Amino acid sequence: MTQSSDLQRRAFLTGAAAAATGWLASSGNSLAGPPLQVPVWTREQGAAIVSPPYGVPSRFEDGIVRRPRATPPIPTAASSGTPLQHLHGIITPAGLHYERHHAGVPAIDPDHHRLVVHGLVERPLVLSMDDLLRFPSVSRIHFLECSGNTATWNSGNPKWTVQDTHGLLSCSEWTGVSLVTILGEVGLKPGAKWILAEGADAAAMSRSIPIEIALDDAILAYAQNGERLRPEQGYPLRLFLPGIEGNMSIKWLRRLKVGDQPFQSREETSKYTDLMPDGTARQFTFTMEAKSVITSPSGGHQLRGPGFYEIKGFAWSGRGSIKHVDVSIDGGTTWRTAELQEPVQSKCLTRFRLPWDWDGGPTLLQSRATDSTGYRQPTKQQLITARGLNSNYHFNAVYGWQVGEGGAVTHVV
Amino acid sequence: MSFNRTQAAFAIAVFLLVGQAEAQTVGRYKLGHVADPGEIAAWDIDVRGDGTGLPAGSGNIEQGKAIFAESCAACHGDKGQGAIGDILVGGKGTLNTAKPIKTIGSFWPYAPTLYDYVSRAMPFNAPQSLTPSQVYAVTAYLLFLNGILPESAKLDASSLSRIEMPNRGGFTSDPRPDVPPPAASIQR
């Protein structure tokens, strides 16, 4: 706290000095501006209630939307990223939650949707949405991240924003039925070790899930951030596996089949596997390991001049909670402890903050997270040494943004 | 996962016992209804890597070639060389190079997975529209294009399950964390 106060005082003094030398005069920080006017919105009635009946963001925020990194050749089998640089707190608005669909978003009538649970069970069940809403419910806040997020081992574009580099990451309060509750209803038979989860979309997307993960903290989610799921997030029902790569949280969930071994679907053999330099591939790399990113300032931002800024970012780990975040304001030469903002929860985005007094010179801003298991986010070179360059998934290296002499912030390859 | 292997094994053991005890009655919450195999047959489509779940039917390469030309080539190229859809053919010997090409022939460990994926998700604009025999035919054609089946081959559940894919031994389990934790002196 003392360190923080000192910094703020120094930032203020530096800012005053900068103003005196004219650095900030053109950016609205001079001592007196023109007299304030009483604006038109104060002189007339605003909009009536229920206009619109379902609220939407201010029209002045209409640039804050999901975007694909590039125009996808097949828009139904593509992804769009969350604008993390524009978010506050840890919750992602449902309408900005990232998308990754393999065959588009189905329009499912919940009255006709069913969940089938069968295979190595005592009592196979067919459940309607009405049935599922009657079971005891749970609500928990967790991040969801695509295993292909930040697949930037050796590439990139200086113009990339954090939405481009880390946008396949979001965080919501998820509400539904604990999967353990439903597995208790059907009764697992001896030998039950894996569960195939299958979607009702045009890909009939399927993944095999080890029973340890299913019995841990998995949710059959029907709601997100207080409302029923958005269609893009699996309406009316999705699986949610906290801390696990996003594609396994099967959306539009229609079927769970219990078996004694993995089913070896296309998604868990030819797609979500990590190719090593010797030509072998790691399979079933489920957990999203500790990671962090600075969201402010970040790619695309333009700093207005030397002086005070608060460095802000997200840290998260699929193995537990965030214990510590280091931030470097000098390209990794020295590291300082960032403040973690409560709540700090397991498998959840955690906000970190560090006061920063920018001296106006070029520098590299970086962050690195340590989680409750003691694991610390590795460097890019450590990961390349361990995995080579062909392992497309689970890239979680220390990440940085370059601040240029004039204050332009850019992506660093 | 938030608990270790021993704890997980114990939890599963307890869970199985509870499951068996409850099975003698009905579900605790008495919601939903018991699934009849006939009721869920249209959804029970999974085919495991070892061929478990493959349906009756059969198809040959000539039939598969015609189906591929009509329903698949627009996205994957007329010989499976790839277009807006994935490359399906070739790539052998590239997995340990700077430009690996992951195809059915070079990468996929199980042949029945090909049947599973085509039957559940293809053709892209009309998924689940092919009959089992048509899916066997397309599967046979793709394995032929990859040099895994001769031109005279015909596939059914039994023959598809017996195919050994070239990269069958190419997969390992997750060794992470694969970067060691920092030394105690700098660990926070």
Coordinates of C-alpha atoms in Angstrom, one line a residue:
Chain A
M1 CA 0.0 0.0 0.0
T2 CA 2.9 2.4 0.9
Q3 CA 4.6 1.5 -2.3
S4 CA 1.3 2.2 -4.2
S5 CA 0.9 5.6 -2.5
D6 CA 4.4 6.6 -3.2
L7 CA 3.9 5.7 -6.8
Q8 CA 0.8 7.7 -7.0
R9 CA 2.5 10.7 -5.6
R10 CA 5.5 10.3 -7.9
A11 CA 3.1 9.9 -10.9
F12 CA 1.3 13.1 -9.9
L13 CA 4.6 15.0 -9.7
T14 CA 5.7 13.7 -13.0
G15 CA 2.4 14.6 -14.5
A16 CA 2.7 18.1 -13.2
A17 CA 6.2 18.4 -14.6
A18 CA 5.0 17.1 -18.0
A19 CA 2.1 19.6 -18.0
A20 CA 4.6 22.4 -17.3
T21 CA 6.7 21.4 -20.3
G22 CA 3.6 21.3 -22.6
W23 CA 3.5 17.4 -23.0
L24 CA -0.2 17.3 -22.0
A25 CA -1.4 20.7 -23.0
S26 CA -3.0 19.4 -26.2
S27 CA -4.7 16.4 -24.5
G28 CA -7.1 18.3 -22.2
N29 CA -5.0 18.5 -19.1
S30 CA -4.3 22.2 -19.2
L31 CA -5.5 24.2 -16.2
A32 CA -8.7 25.8 -17.7
G33 CA -11.0 24.8 -20.6
P34 CA -13.9 26.6 -22.1
P35 CA -17.0 27.0 -19.8
L36 CA -19.1 23.9 -19.5
Q37 CA -22.5 24.1 -21.3
V38 CA -25.8 22.6 -20.1
P39 CA -26.3 19.8 -22.7
V40 CA -29.4 18.9 -24.7
W41 CA -29.9 15.7 -22.7
T42 CA -30.4 17.7 -19.5
R43 CA -33.0 20.0 -21.1
E44 CA -35.5 17.3 -22.2
Q45 CA -37.0 14.0 -21.0
G46 CA -35.1 10.9 -21.7
A47 CA -36.5 7.6 -23.1
A48 CA -39.5 6.0 -21.3
I49 CA -39.3 2.7 -19.4
V50 CA -39.1 -0.6 -21.4
S51 CA -37.5 1.2 -24.4
P52 CA -36.2 -1.3 -25.2
P53 CA -37.8 -4.1 -23.0
Y54 CA -34.6 -6.1 -23.1
G55 CA -31.7 -3.6 -22.4
V56 CA -28.8 -3.1 -24.8
P57 CA -25.6 -1.2 -24.3
S58 CA -25.4 2.5 -24.9
R59 CA -25.2 3.4 -28.6
F60 CA -21.9 5.1 -27.7
E61 CA -20.5 1.6 -26.9
D62 CA -21.4 0.0 -30.2
G63 CA -17.8 -0.6 -31.2
I64 CA -17.4 -3.1 -28.4
V65 CA -18.3 -6.3 -30.1
R66 CA -17.0 -9.8 -30.8
R67 CA -14.8 -10.0 -33.8
P68 CA -13.1 -12.8 -35.8
R69 CA -9.4 -12.4 -36.2
A70 CA -9.9 -12.5 -40.0
T71 CA -12.9 -13.1 -42.3
P72 CA -13.4 -16.9 -41.9
P73 CA -13.8 -18.9 -45.1
I74 CA -16.6 -20.9 -43.4
P75 CA -18.5 -18.6 -41.0
T76 CA -20.3 -21.5 -39.3
A77 CA -17.1 -23.3 -38.5
A78 CA -15.1 -20.4 -37.0
S79 CA -14.4 -18.3 -33.9
S80 CA -14.9 -14.8 -32.7
G81 CA -13.1 -13.2 -29.7
T82 CA -14.2 -11.3 -26.6
P83 CA -13.0 -7.6 -26.5
L84 CA -11.1 -8.2 -23.3
Q85 CA -9.5 -4.8 -23.5
H86 CA -12.9 -3.1 -23.0
L87 CA -14.1 -5.2 -20.1
H88 CA -14.2 -4.2 -16.4
G89 CA -14.2 -6.6 -13.5
I90 CA -14.2 -10.4 -14.1
I91 CA -17.6 -11.1 -15.7
T92 CA -17.9 -11.3 -19.4
P93 CA -21.3 -10.0 -20.6
A94 CA -23.1 -13.0 -22.2
G95 CA -23.4 -11.2 -25.5
L96 CA -19.6 -10.7 -25.7
H97 CA -18.7 -14.3 -24.7
Y98 CA -16.3 -15.7 -27.3
E99 CA -17.7 -18.1 -29.9
R100 CA -16.2 -21.2 -31.4
H101 CA -18.7 -23.2 -33.4
H102 CA -18.0 -26.3 -35.6
A103 CA -21.2 -26.2 -37.6
G104 CA -23.1 -23.0 -36.7
V105 CA -25.6 -22.1 -33.9
P106 CA -28.7 -24.3 -33.9
A107 CA -32.1 -22.8 -33.0
I108 CA -33.3 -25.3 -30.5
D109 CA -36.9 -25.3 -29.1
P110 CA -36.3 -26.2 -25.4
D111 CA -39.7 -28.0 -25.2
H112 CA -38.3 -30.5 -27.7
H113 CA -34.8 -30.8 -26.4
R114 CA -33.8 -33.9 -24.5
L115 CA -30.8 -35.1 -22.6
V116 CA -30.1 -38.8 -22.8
V117 CA -27.8 -40.4 -20.3
H118 CA -27.0 -44.1 -21.0
G119 CA -24.2 -46.6 -21.5
L120 CA -22.6 -48.2 -18.4
V121 CA -25.4 -47.1 -16.1
E122 CA -28.0 -48.9 -14.0
R123 CA -30.9 -46.8 -15.2
P124 CA -30.6 -44.9 -18.5
L125 CA -32.6 -41.7 -18.5
V126 CA -34.3 -39.3 -20.9
L127 CA -34.6 -35.8 -19.3
S128 CA -36.5 -32.8 -20.6
M129 CA -35.5 -29.2 -19.8
D130 CA -38.4 -29.1 -17.4
D131 CA -36.9 -32.1 -15.6
L132 CA -33.4 -30.5 -15.4
L133 CA -34.8 -27.2 -14.0
R134 CA -36.3 -29.2 -11.1
F135 CA -33.1 -30.7 -9.9
P136 CA -31.1 -29.1 -7.1
S137 CA -29.0 -26.3 -8.8
V138 CA -25.5 -24.9 -8.5
S139 CA -24.0 -21.5 -9.6
R140 CA -20.3 -20.9 -9.9
I141 CA -18.1 -18.3 -11.6
H142 CA -15.5 -19.8 -14.0
F143 CA -13.5 -18.9 -17.0
L144 CA -13.8 -20.7 -20.3
E145 CA -10.8 -20.7 -22.7
C146 CA -10.3 -22.3 -26.1
S147 CA -7.2 -24.5 -26.2
G148 CA -6.3 -22.6 -29.4
N149 CA -6.3 -19.2 -27.7
T150 CA -3.0 -17.3 -28.2
A151 CA -1.6 -19.7 -30.8
T152 CA 1.2 -17.2 -31.5
W153 CA 4.4 -19.2 -31.0
N154 CA 6.1 -17.4 -33.9
S155 CA 3.7 -15.2 -35.7
G156 CA 1.4 -12.2 -35.3
N157 CA 0.6 -8.8 -36.5
P158 CA 1.8 -5.6 -34.7
K159 CA -1.7 -4.3 -35.0
W160 CA -3.2 -7.2 -32.9
T161 CA -5.2 -6.2 -29.9
V162 CA -5.7 -8.4 -26.8
Q163 CA -9.0 -9.4 -28.5
D164 CA -7.0 -10.9 -31.3
T165 CA -4.3 -12.5 -29.2
H166 CA -6.3 -13.7 -26.1
G167 CA -10.0 -13.2 -27.1
L168 CA -11.0 -16.9 -27.0
L169 CA -11.3 -16.4 -23.2
S170 CA -14.4 -15.4 -21.2
C171 CA -15.7 -15.7 -17.7
S172 CA -19.3 -16.1 -16.5
E173 CA -21.5 -17.2 -13.6
W174 CA -22.8 -20.6 -14.8
T175 CA -25.9 -22.1 -13.3
G176 CA -27.3 -25.6 -13.8
V177 CA -27.3 -29.1 -12.3
S178 CA -24.1 -30.6 -11.0
L179 CA -23.2 -33.5 -13.3
V180 CA -22.6 -35.6 -10.1
T181 CA -26.3 -35.3 -9.3
I182 CA -27.4 -36.7 -12.7
L183 CA -24.8 -39.5 -12.6
G184 CA -26.2 -40.4 -9.1
E185 CA -29.7 -40.6 -10.7
V186 CA -28.6 -43.1 -13.4
G187 CA -26.2 -45.0 -11.2
L188 CA -22.7 -45.8 -12.7
K189 CA -21.9 -49.4 -13.3
P190 CA -18.5 -50.9 -12.4
G191 CA -16.0 -50.1 -15.1
A192 CA -17.4 -46.7 -15.8
K193 CA -14.3 -44.6 -16.7
W194 CA -15.1 -42.2 -19.5
I195 CA -18.2 -40.3 -20.7
L196 CA -18.9 -39.3 -24.3
A197 CA -20.6 -35.9 -24.4
E198 CA -22.4 -35.1 -27.6
G199 CA -24.1 -31.9 -29.0
A200 CA -27.3 -31.5 -31.0
D201 CA -25.7 -29.2 -33.5
A202 CA -24.9 -30.0 -37.1
A203 CA -21.5 -31.3 -36.1
A204 CA -22.9 -33.6 -33.4
M205 CA -19.7 -32.4 -31.7
S206 CA -18.4 -35.1 -29.3
R207 CA -15.6 -35.5 -26.8
S208 CA -14.7 -38.2 -24.2
I209 CA -14.4 -37.0 -20.6
P210 CA -12.6 -39.0 -17.9
I211 CA -14.8 -39.9 -15.0
E212 CA -12.5 -38.0 -12.6
I213 CA -13.3 -34.7 -14.4
A214 CA -17.0 -35.5 -14.6
L215 CA -17.2 -36.2 -10.8
D216 CA -15.1 -33.2 -9.9
D217 CA -17.0 -29.9 -10.6
A218 CA -18.8 -30.4 -13.9
I219 CA -22.1 -28.6 -14.5
L220 CA -25.0 -29.2 -16.8
A221 CA -25.5 -25.5 -17.4
Y222 CA -28.8 -23.9 -18.5
A223 CA -28.1 -20.4 -17.4
Q224 CA -25.3 -17.8 -17.6
N225 CA -24.9 -14.5 -15.8
G226 CA -28.5 -14.7 -14.5
E227 CA -30.3 -15.5 -17.7
R228 CA -30.8 -18.6 -19.7
L229 CA -27.9 -19.5 -22.0
R230 CA -27.5 -17.5 -25.2
P231 CA -27.9 -19.6 -28.3
E232 CA -24.2 -19.2 -29.1
Q233 CA -23.4 -20.6 -25.7
G234 CA -25.4 -23.8 -26.1
Y235 CA -29.1 -22.9 -25.4
P236 CA -30.9 -24.7 -23.9
L237 CA -28.2 -26.9 -22.3
R238 CA -24.5 -27.2 -22.3
L239 CA -21.8 -29.1 -20.4
F240 CA -19.4 -26.9 -18.5
L241 CA -16.1 -28.3 -17.3
P242 CA -14.2 -25.8 -15.2
G243 CA -10.5 -25.4 -16.0
I244 CA -10.7 -27.7 -19.0
E245 CA -10.1 -26.7 -22.7
G246 CA -13.2 -25.1 -24.0
N247 CA -14.2 -27.5 -26.8
M248 CA -14.9 -30.2 -24.2
S249 CA -17.7 -28.2 -22.6
I250 CA -20.1 -29.5 -25.3
K251 CA -22.8 -27.0 -26.3
W252 CA -26.4 -27.9 -27.1
L253 CA -25.8 -31.1 -25.1
R254 CA -28.1 -33.9 -26.0
R255 CA -26.4 -37.1 -24.9
L256 CA -24.0 -38.5 -22.3
K257 CA -22.8 -42.1 -22.9
V258 CA -20.8 -43.8 -20.1
G259 CA -18.1 -46.2 -21.3
D260 CA -15.0 -48.0 -20.0
Q261 CA -12.5 -46.2 -22.3
P262 CA -12.3 -43.0 -24.5
F263 CA -14.3 -43.1 -27.7
Q264 CA -11.4 -41.6 -29.8
S265 CA -13.6 -39.1 -31.7
R266 CA -12.2 -37.0 -34.4
E267 CA -11.9 -34.0 -32.1
E268 CA -9.7 -35.9 -29.6
T269 CA -7.5 -37.6 -32.2
S270 CA -6.9 -35.4 -35.3
K271 CA -7.8 -32.0 -33.9
Y272 CA -7.3 -31.2 -30.2
T273 CA -3.9 -33.0 -29.9
D274 CA -0.5 -31.3 -29.5
L275 CA 2.2 -32.3 -32.1
M276 CA 5.7 -32.6 -30.7
P277 CA 9.0 -32.1 -32.7
D278 CA 9.5 -35.9 -33.0
G279 CA 6.2 -36.3 -34.8
T280 CA 4.3 -37.9 -31.8
A281 CA 1.3 -36.0 -30.4
R282 CA 0.1 -35.5 -26.9
Q283 CA -3.5 -36.6 -26.5
F284 CA -6.0 -35.6 -23.8
T285 CA -4.2 -32.5 -22.7
F286 CA -7.3 -31.2 -20.9
T287 CA -6.3 -28.6 -18.4
M288 CA -5.7 -25.0 -19.2
E289 CA -2.6 -24.0 -17.2
A290 CA -1.8 -20.7 -15.5
K291 CA -1.8 -17.7 -17.8
S292 CA -2.1 -14.0 -17.6
V293 CA -2.4 -11.0 -20.0
I294 CA -2.3 -7.2 -19.5
T295 CA -5.4 -5.7 -20.9
S296 CA -4.6 -2.0 -20.2
P297 CA -2.5 -0.7 -21.8
S298 CA -2.6 -3.3 -24.6
G299 CA -2.3 -3.6 -28.4
G300 CA -4.0 -0.8 -30.3
H301 CA -4.0 1.6 -27.3
Q302 CA -2.4 5.1 -27.7
L303 CA -1.0 6.5 -24.5
R304 CA -1.6 10.3 -24.2
G305 CA 1.7 11.2 -22.7
P306 CA 4.0 10.4 -19.8
G307 CA 2.5 10.1 -16.3
F308 CA 0.2 7.9 -14.3
Y309 CA -1.4 4.8 -15.7
E310 CA -2.8 1.8 -13.9
I311 CA -1.7 -1.5 -15.6
K312 CA -4.6 -3.8 -15.5
G313 CA -5.0 -7.4 -16.6
F314 CA -6.4 -10.9 -16.1
A315 CA -4.8 -14.0 -14.6
W316 CA -6.3 -17.5 -14.5
S317 CA -5.5 -21.2 -14.0
G318 CA -7.4 -24.3 -14.7
R319 CA -5.6 -26.1 -11.9
G320 CA -6.8 -23.8 -9.1
S321 CA -6.7 -20.2 -8.0
I322 CA -4.2 -17.4 -8.8
K323 CA -1.7 -16.9 -5.9
H324 CA 0.6 -14.2 -7.4
V325 CA 1.1 -12.1 -10.5
D326 CA 4.3 -10.3 -11.4
V327 CA 4.4 -7.4 -13.8
S328 CA 7.5 -6.1 -15.5
I329 CA 7.6 -2.5 -16.8
D330 CA 11.1 -2.9 -18.3
G331 CA 10.9 -5.9 -20.6
G332 CA 11.5 -8.6 -17.9
T333 CA 14.6 -7.1 -16.3
T334 CA 12.8 -6.5 -13.0
W335 CA 9.4 -7.8 -11.7
R336 CA 7.0 -6.2 -9.3
T337 CA 4.1 -7.8 -7.4
A338 CA 0.7 -6.8 -8.7
E339 CA -2.3 -6.3 -6.5
L340 CA -5.0 -9.0 -6.9
Q341 CA -8.5 -7.9 -6.8
E342 CA -11.1 -9.9 -4.8
P343 CA -12.7 -12.2 -5.4
V344 CA -9.8 -14.6 -6.1
Q345 CA -11.6 -17.8 -7.0
S346 CA -10.7 -21.2 -8.3
K347 CA -10.7 -21.7 -12.1
C348 CA -11.9 -18.1 -12.5
L349 CA -10.5 -14.9 -14.0
T350 CA -8.7 -12.8 -11.5
R351 CA -8.0 -9.1 -11.9
F352 CA -4.6 -7.7 -11.2
R353 CA -3.5 -4.1 -11.0
L354 CA -0.2 -2.2 -10.8
P355 CA 0.3 1.6 -10.7
W356 CA 2.7 2.7 -13.4
D357 CA 4.5 6.0 -13.9
W358 CA 5.4 6.0 -17.6
D359 CA 8.5 8.1 -18.3
G360 CA 7.7 8.5 -22.0
G361 CA 10.3 6.1 -23.3
P362 CA 9.8 2.8 -25.2
T363 CA 9.4 -0.3 -23.0
L364 CA 7.9 -3.8 -22.9
L365 CA 5.1 -4.5 -20.4
Q366 CA 4.8 -8.2 -19.3
S367 CA 2.9 -10.2 -16.8
R368 CA 3.4 -13.7 -15.3
A369 CA 1.0 -15.6 -13.1
T370 CA 1.6 -18.2 -10.4
D371 CA -1.2 -20.5 -9.3
S372 CA -2.1 -22.3 -6.1
T373 CA -0.1 -25.4 -7.2
G374 CA 3.1 -23.4 -7.3
Y375 CA 3.1 -23.5 -11.1
R376 CA 4.4 -20.3 -12.7
Q377 CA 3.6 -19.2 -16.2
P378 CA 6.7 -20.2 -18.3
T379 CA 8.6 -18.1 -20.8
K380 CA 7.9 -18.5 -24.5
Q381 CA 11.4 -20.0 -24.9
Q382 CA 10.8 -22.6 -22.1
L383 CA 7.6 -23.7 -23.9
I384 CA 9.3 -23.9 -27.3
T385 CA 12.1 -25.9 -25.8
A386 CA 9.6 -28.3 -24.3
R387 CA 7.1 -28.5 -27.2
G388 CA 8.7 -27.2 -30.4
L389 CA 6.7 -24.9 -32.8
N390 CA 4.0 -27.4 -34.1
S391 CA 2.1 -27.8 -30.9
N392 CA -0.8 -25.4 -31.7
Y393 CA -2.8 -25.7 -28.4
H394 CA -2.3 -24.6 -24.8
F395 CA 0.2 -21.8 -25.5
N396 CA 0.4 -20.0 -22.1
A397 CA 3.7 -18.2 -22.1
V398 CA 4.6 -14.9 -20.5
Y399 CA 3.2 -12.3 -22.8
G400 CA 4.1 -8.6 -23.4
W401 CA 3.0 -5.5 -25.2
Q402 CA 5.5 -3.0 -26.7
V403 CA 5.1 0.6 -25.8
G404 CA 6.6 2.9 -28.4
E405 CA 8.3 6.2 -27.9
G406 CA 5.2 8.1 -29.0
G407 CA 2.9 6.0 -26.8
A408 CA 1.6 3.5 -29.4
V409 CA 1.1 0.1 -27.9
T410 CA 1.7 -2.9 -30.2
H411 CA 1.7 -6.7 -30.3
V412 CA 5.2 -8.3 -30.0
V413 CA 6.0 -11.5 -31.9
Chain B
M1 CA -8.7 -31.3 -11.5
S2 CA -8.6 -30.3 -7.9
F3 CA -7.8 -33.6 -6.3
N4 CA -5.1 -36.1 -6.8
R5 CA -5.2 -39.6 -8.3
T6 CA -5.6 -41.5 -5.0
Q7 CA -8.5 -39.2 -3.9
A8 CA -10.0 -39.6 -7.3
A9 CA -9.9 -43.4 -7.2
F10 CA -11.5 -43.3 -3.7
A11 CA -14.2 -41.0 -4.9
I12 CA -15.0 -43.2 -7.8
A13 CA -15.1 -46.3 -5.6
V14 CA -17.5 -44.6 -3.2
F15 CA -19.6 -43.3 -6.1
L16 CA -19.9 -46.7 -7.7
L17 CA -21.1 -48.3 -4.5
V18 CA -23.7 -45.5 -4.0
G19 CA -24.7 -45.9 -7.6
Q20 CA -25.3 -49.6 -7.1
A21 CA -27.2 -49.1 -3.9
E22 CA -29.5 -46.6 -5.5
A23 CA -30.1 -48.7 -8.6
Q24 CA -32.2 -51.1 -6.6
T25 CA -34.7 -48.3 -6.1
V26 CA -35.6 -45.6 -8.6
G27 CA -33.7 -42.3 -8.9
R28 CA -33.8 -40.1 -5.9
Y29 CA -35.6 -37.3 -7.6
K30 CA -37.8 -39.5 -9.8
L31 CA -37.5 -37.1 -12.7
G32 CA -37.3 -38.0 -16.4
H33 CA -38.1 -41.5 -17.7
V34 CA -36.1 -44.6 -18.3
A35 CA -34.6 -44.6 -21.9
D36 CA -35.6 -47.4 -24.1
P37 CA -32.9 -48.4 -26.7
G38 CA -35.4 -48.1 -29.5
E39 CA -36.4 -44.6 -28.3
I40 CA -32.8 -43.3 -28.5
A41 CA -31.5 -45.3 -31.5
A42 CA -31.5 -42.3 -33.9
W43 CA -29.2 -40.4 -31.4
D44 CA -27.0 -43.4 -30.3
I45 CA -24.6 -43.0 -33.2
D46 CA -21.2 -43.1 -31.7
V47 CA -18.6 -45.4 -33.1
R48 CA -15.6 -46.0 -30.9
G49 CA -12.0 -46.1 -32.2
D50 CA -12.0 -49.9 -32.0
G51 CA -15.1 -50.1 -34.1
T52 CA -17.6 -50.7 -31.3
G53 CA -20.9 -49.2 -32.5
L54 CA -20.4 -49.7 -36.2
P55 CA -23.7 -50.5 -37.9
A56 CA -24.6 -53.1 -40.6
G57 CA -24.0 -52.2 -44.2
S58 CA -21.1 -52.1 -46.6
G59 CA -19.6 -50.0 -49.4
N60 CA -16.8 -50.1 -52.0
I61 CA -14.4 -47.6 -53.4
E62 CA -16.2 -47.0 -56.7
Q63 CA -19.4 -46.1 -54.8
G64 CA -17.3 -43.9 -52.4
K65 CA -15.7 -42.1 -55.3
A66 CA -19.1 -41.1 -56.7
I67 CA -20.4 -39.9 -53.4
F68 CA -17.2 -38.0 -52.7
A69 CA -17.3 -36.2 -56.0
E70 CA -20.9 -35.2 -55.4
S71 CA -20.9 -34.4 -51.7
C72 CA -17.4 -33.8 -50.5
A73 CA -15.1 -32.6 -53.3
A74 CA -16.4 -29.0 -53.3
C75 CA -14.8 -28.4 -49.9
H76 CA -12.0 -31.0 -49.8
G77 CA -10.8 -31.0 -53.5
D78 CA -11.5 -33.8 -56.0
K79 CA -8.7 -36.0 -54.6
G80 CA -9.0 -34.9 -51.0
Q81 CA -6.1 -32.5 -51.4
G82 CA -8.0 -29.8 -49.4
A83 CA -9.7 -26.5 -50.3
I84 CA -11.8 -24.6 -47.8
G85 CA -12.2 -28.0 -46.0
D86 CA -9.3 -30.0 -44.5
I87 CA -6.6 -31.8 -46.4
L88 CA -7.6 -35.5 -46.2
V89 CA -4.8 -37.2 -48.2
G90 CA -1.0 -37.3 -48.1
G91 CA 1.4 -35.9 -45.5
K92 CA 3.1 -39.1 -44.6
G93 CA 6.6 -38.4 -43.2
T94 CA 5.8 -34.7 -42.4
L95 CA 4.8 -34.9 -38.8
N96 CA 8.3 -34.3 -37.5
T97 CA 9.1 -31.5 -40.0
A98 CA 8.7 -27.8 -39.9
K99 CA 5.5 -28.1 -41.9
P100 CA 3.5 -31.1 -40.7
I101 CA 0.5 -32.1 -42.8
K102 CA -2.0 -33.8 -40.6
T103 CA -4.3 -36.0 -42.7
I104 CA -6.3 -39.2 -42.3
G105 CA -3.3 -41.2 -43.7
S106 CA -0.6 -39.4 -41.8
F107 CA -2.2 -38.6 -38.5
W108 CA -5.5 -40.4 -37.6
P109 CA -4.9 -43.3 -35.2
Y110 CA -8.2 -45.2 -35.7
A111 CA -10.0 -46.0 -39.0
P112 CA -13.5 -46.4 -37.4
T113 CA -13.2 -42.7 -36.2
L114 CA -13.4 -41.7 -39.9
Y115 CA -16.8 -43.6 -40.1
D116 CA -17.9 -41.9 -36.9
Y117 CA -17.1 -38.4 -38.1
V118 CA -18.5 -38.7 -41.6
S119 CA -21.7 -40.2 -40.3
R120 CA -22.3 -37.6 -37.6
A121 CA -21.0 -34.3 -39.3
M122 CA -20.7 -34.8 -43.0
P123 CA -21.6 -33.7 -45.7
F124 CA -21.1 -30.3 -44.2
N125 CA -24.4 -28.9 -45.7
A126 CA -26.4 -32.1 -45.0
P127 CA -25.1 -33.9 -42.0
Q128 CA -26.5 -37.3 -41.1
S129 CA -28.0 -37.7 -44.6
L130 CA -25.9 -40.6 -45.8
T131 CA -26.9 -44.2 -45.2
P132 CA -24.5 -46.5 -43.3
S133 CA -23.5 -48.2 -46.6
Q134 CA -22.8 -44.8 -48.2
V135 CA -20.6 -43.9 -45.2
Y136 CA -18.7 -47.2 -45.5
A137 CA -18.2 -46.4 -49.2
V138 CA -16.8 -42.9 -48.6
T139 CA -14.6 -44.2 -45.7
A140 CA -13.2 -46.9 -48.1
Y141 CA -12.5 -44.3 -50.8
L142 CA -10.6 -42.0 -48.4
L143 CA -8.6 -44.9 -47.1
F144 CA -7.9 -45.9 -50.7
L145 CA -6.7 -42.4 -51.6
N146 CA -4.4 -42.6 -48.6
G147 CA -2.9 -45.9 -49.8
I148 CA -4.3 -47.8 -46.9
L149 CA -6.8 -49.9 -48.9
P150 CA -6.4 -51.4 -52.4
E151 CA -8.8 -50.3 -55.2
S152 CA -10.7 -53.6 -54.9
A153 CA -11.5 -53.2 -51.2
K154 CA -15.0 -53.2 -49.7
L155 CA -15.7 -52.1 -46.1
D156 CA -18.1 -53.3 -43.5
A157 CA -18.1 -53.2 -39.7
S158 CA -15.7 -56.2 -39.4
S159 CA -13.2 -55.1 -42.1
L160 CA -13.1 -51.5 -41.0
S161 CA -12.4 -52.5 -37.3
R162 CA -9.4 -54.6 -38.4
I163 CA -7.5 -51.8 -40.2
E164 CA -4.3 -50.7 -38.6
M165 CA -3.7 -47.0 -39.3
P166 CA -0.1 -45.9 -40.0
N167 CA 0.0 -43.4 -37.1
R168 CA -1.7 -45.8 -34.6
G169 CA 1.3 -45.6 -32.2
G170 CA 1.8 -41.8 -32.6
F171 CA 0.0 -40.6 -29.5
T172 CA 1.2 -40.1 -25.9
S173 CA -0.6 -39.0 -22.8
D174 CA -0.4 -35.6 -21.2
P175 CA 3.0 -35.1 -19.3
R176 CA 2.2 -31.5 -18.2
P177 CA 3.3 -29.5 -16.4
D178 CA 6.2 -29.8 -18.8
V179 CA 8.1 -26.7 -17.7
P180 CA 9.5 -27.2 -14.2
P181 CA 8.4 -24.8 -11.4
P182 CA 10.8 -22.0 -10.6
A183 CA 13.7 -22.6 -8.2
A184 CA 12.7 -22.2 -4.5
S185 CA 14.8 -19.0 -4.3
I186 CA 12.6 -17.1 -6.8
Q187 CA 9.4 -18.9 -6.2
R188 CA 6.7 -16.7 -4.6

